[in-house]
Amino acid sequence: MTPKQREAYLQQLLALHAELSGKAPQRIEPNRTDDARVGGDEDEQPLNEMMQAIASSRNRNTDGVLARVVKALGKLREDPDSFGECEECGDDIPTGRLQAMPYAEFCVACQGGKDGPKARATRRKLTDYT
Ligand SMILES: [Zn+2]
């Protein structure tokens, strides 16, 4: 990786960091307690709970990316040579992947090995209910 490329990733990461850390956590709407609707539509409750679950999982996801952005920035500062290398196998992470996700920690193969079976198992479980 050339210093120029590294600099481009650094700028990208800094922009991401500013965007993610400056963004207030997504607001979680409390369940409605509107007096006018008491005894009203009971179907609304499960929907609210679902929306809360979605909102909080989005918050967690944003936090995860921010942590990885911070980690990648640390690498660029402390040990620039290790930036862009897979933490698992040490191979270079492909340029396209890094450009899309400058905070990527693993190459596609290693990431797939981490996410894959677990993600697939979760999906299978959900669909088995039907
Ligand atoms: Zn790897």
Short mmCIF file of C-alpha atoms and ligand atoms in Angstrom, two decimals:
data_model
loop_
_atom_site.label_atom_id
_atom_site.label_comp_id
_atom_site.label_asym_id
_atom_site.label_seq_id
_atom_site.Cartn_x
_atom_site.Cartn_y
_atom_site.Cartn_z
CA MET A 1 0.00 0.00 0.00
CA THR A 2 1.37 3.41 -0.94
CA PRO A 3 1.47 6.29 1.57
CA LYS A 4 -0.98 8.08 -0.69
CA GLN A 5 -3.49 5.24 -0.47
CA ARG A 6 -3.00 5.09 3.27
CA GLU A 7 -3.67 8.81 3.50
CA ALA A 8 -6.90 8.36 1.53
CA TYR A 9 -8.08 5.65 3.94
CA LEU A 10 -7.13 7.84 6.86
CA GLN A 11 -9.28 10.68 5.54
CA GLN A 12 -12.14 8.28 4.92
CA LEU A 13 -11.86 6.90 8.45
CA LEU A 14 -11.71 10.35 9.98
CA ALA A 15 -14.84 11.36 8.10
CA LEU A 16 -16.59 8.18 9.21
CA HIS A 17 -15.50 8.76 12.77
CA ALA A 18 -16.86 12.31 12.76
CA GLU A 19 -20.11 11.13 11.26
CA LEU A 20 -20.61 8.21 13.65
CA SER A 21 -19.46 9.85 16.85
CA GLY A 22 -21.24 13.11 16.11
CA LYS A 23 -24.50 11.40 15.45
CA ALA A 24 -26.77 11.22 18.45
CA PRO A 25 -27.97 7.71 19.21
CA GLN A 26 -31.15 6.96 17.37
CA ARG A 27 -34.09 8.03 19.44
CA ILE A 28 -36.13 5.24 20.89
CA GLU A 29 -39.77 6.21 21.05
CA PRO A 30 -41.42 5.27 24.34
CA ASN A 31 -44.61 3.27 24.13
CA ARG A 32 -47.52 5.56 23.65
CA THR A 33 -49.41 6.61 26.74
CA ASP A 34 -51.65 9.07 24.96
CA ASP A 35 -54.78 9.49 27.13
CA ALA A 36 -57.00 9.93 24.12
CA ARG A 37 -56.13 6.45 22.96
CA VAL A 38 -56.53 4.53 26.19
CA GLY A 39 -58.49 1.37 25.52
CA GLY A 40 -57.98 1.99 21.86
CA ASP A 41 -55.95 0.08 19.37
CA GLU A 42 -54.30 -2.81 21.19
CA ASP A 43 -52.46 -3.90 18.10
CA GLU A 44 -50.17 -0.95 18.44
CA GLN A 45 -48.22 -2.32 21.37
CA PRO A 46 -46.39 -5.20 19.62
CA LEU A 47 -45.50 -2.87 16.78
CA ASN A 48 -43.97 -0.37 19.20
CA GLU A 49 -41.96 -3.14 20.82
CA MET A 50 -40.74 -4.26 17.44
CA MET A 51 -39.74 -0.73 16.50
CA GLN A 52 -37.80 -0.42 19.74
CA ALA A 53 -36.01 -3.66 19.08
CA ILE A 54 -35.06 -2.47 15.61
CA ALA A 55 -33.91 0.92 16.88
CA SER A 56 -31.73 -0.57 19.59
CA SER A 57 -30.17 -3.11 17.24
CA ARG A 58 -29.34 -0.24 14.88
CA ASN A 59 -27.68 1.58 17.76
CA ARG A 60 -25.59 -1.44 18.57
CA ASN A 61 -24.57 -1.80 14.97
CA THR A 62 -23.47 1.83 14.76
CA ASP A 63 -21.41 1.38 17.90
CA GLY A 64 -19.71 -1.66 16.42
CA VAL A 65 -18.64 0.22 13.32
CA LEU A 66 -17.43 3.17 15.34
CA ALA A 67 -15.28 0.88 17.49
CA ARG A 68 -13.74 -0.61 14.36
CA VAL A 69 -13.14 2.84 12.88
CA VAL A 70 -11.34 3.86 16.07
CA LYS A 71 -9.32 0.66 15.97
CA ALA A 72 -8.34 1.22 12.33
CA LEU A 73 -7.31 4.81 13.08
CA GLY A 74 -5.16 3.49 15.92
CA LYS A 75 -3.49 1.04 13.55
CA LEU A 76 -2.75 3.78 11.03
CA ARG A 77 -1.14 5.82 13.76
CA GLU A 78 0.72 3.14 15.73
CA ASP A 79 1.52 0.52 13.14
CA PRO A 80 0.70 1.74 9.63
CA ASP A 81 2.16 -1.35 7.99
CA SER A 82 -0.43 -3.58 9.61
CA PHE A 83 -3.28 -1.50 8.25
CA GLY A 84 -5.03 -3.29 5.39
CA GLU A 85 -3.81 -6.71 6.49
CA CYS A 86 -6.19 -9.41 7.59
CA GLU A 87 -5.92 -9.90 11.35
CA GLU A 88 -6.59 -13.58 10.95
CA CYS A 89 -4.32 -14.77 8.12
CA GLY A 90 -2.16 -11.68 7.50
CA ASP A 91 -3.06 -11.42 3.83
CA ASP A 92 -3.71 -8.05 2.28
CA ILE A 93 -7.36 -7.12 2.37
CA PRO A 94 -8.42 -6.46 -1.25
CA THR A 95 -8.43 -2.78 -2.22
CA GLY A 96 -12.09 -2.83 -3.20
CA ARG A 97 -13.06 -4.16 0.20
CA LEU A 98 -10.94 -1.59 2.00
CA GLN A 99 -12.36 1.23 -0.06
CA ALA A 100 -15.87 0.15 0.84
CA MET A 101 -14.95 -0.57 4.48
CA PRO A 102 -11.65 1.04 5.49
CA TYR A 103 -12.28 -0.34 8.97
CA ALA A 104 -12.36 -3.96 7.73
CA GLU A 105 -10.37 -6.24 10.03
CA PHE A 106 -10.42 -9.42 7.98
CA CYS A 107 -10.17 -10.53 4.39
CA VAL A 108 -13.32 -11.85 2.74
CA ALA A 109 -12.48 -15.49 3.41
CA CYS A 110 -11.75 -15.00 7.12
CA GLN A 111 -14.73 -12.71 7.61
CA GLY A 112 -16.90 -15.28 5.89
CA GLY A 113 -15.62 -17.95 8.24
CA LYS A 114 -16.57 -15.76 11.20
CA ASP A 115 -19.98 -14.47 10.09
CA GLY A 116 -21.05 -17.27 7.83
CA PRO A 117 -22.01 -20.33 9.85
CA LYS A 118 -23.47 -18.27 12.69
CA ALA A 119 -25.50 -16.00 10.42
CA ARG A 120 -26.70 -18.95 8.42
CA ALA A 121 -27.69 -20.86 11.54
CA THR A 122 -29.69 -17.89 12.81
CA ARG A 123 -31.52 -17.55 9.53
CA ARG A 124 -32.26 -21.25 9.40
CA LYS A 125 -33.70 -21.17 12.89
CA LEU A 126 -36.03 -18.32 12.02
CA THR A 127 -37.37 -19.93 8.86
CA ASP A 128 -37.79 -23.32 10.55
CA TYR A 129 -40.60 -21.84 12.57
CA THR A 130 -42.84 -21.68 9.55
ZN ZN B 1 -7.76 -13.52 6.19
#
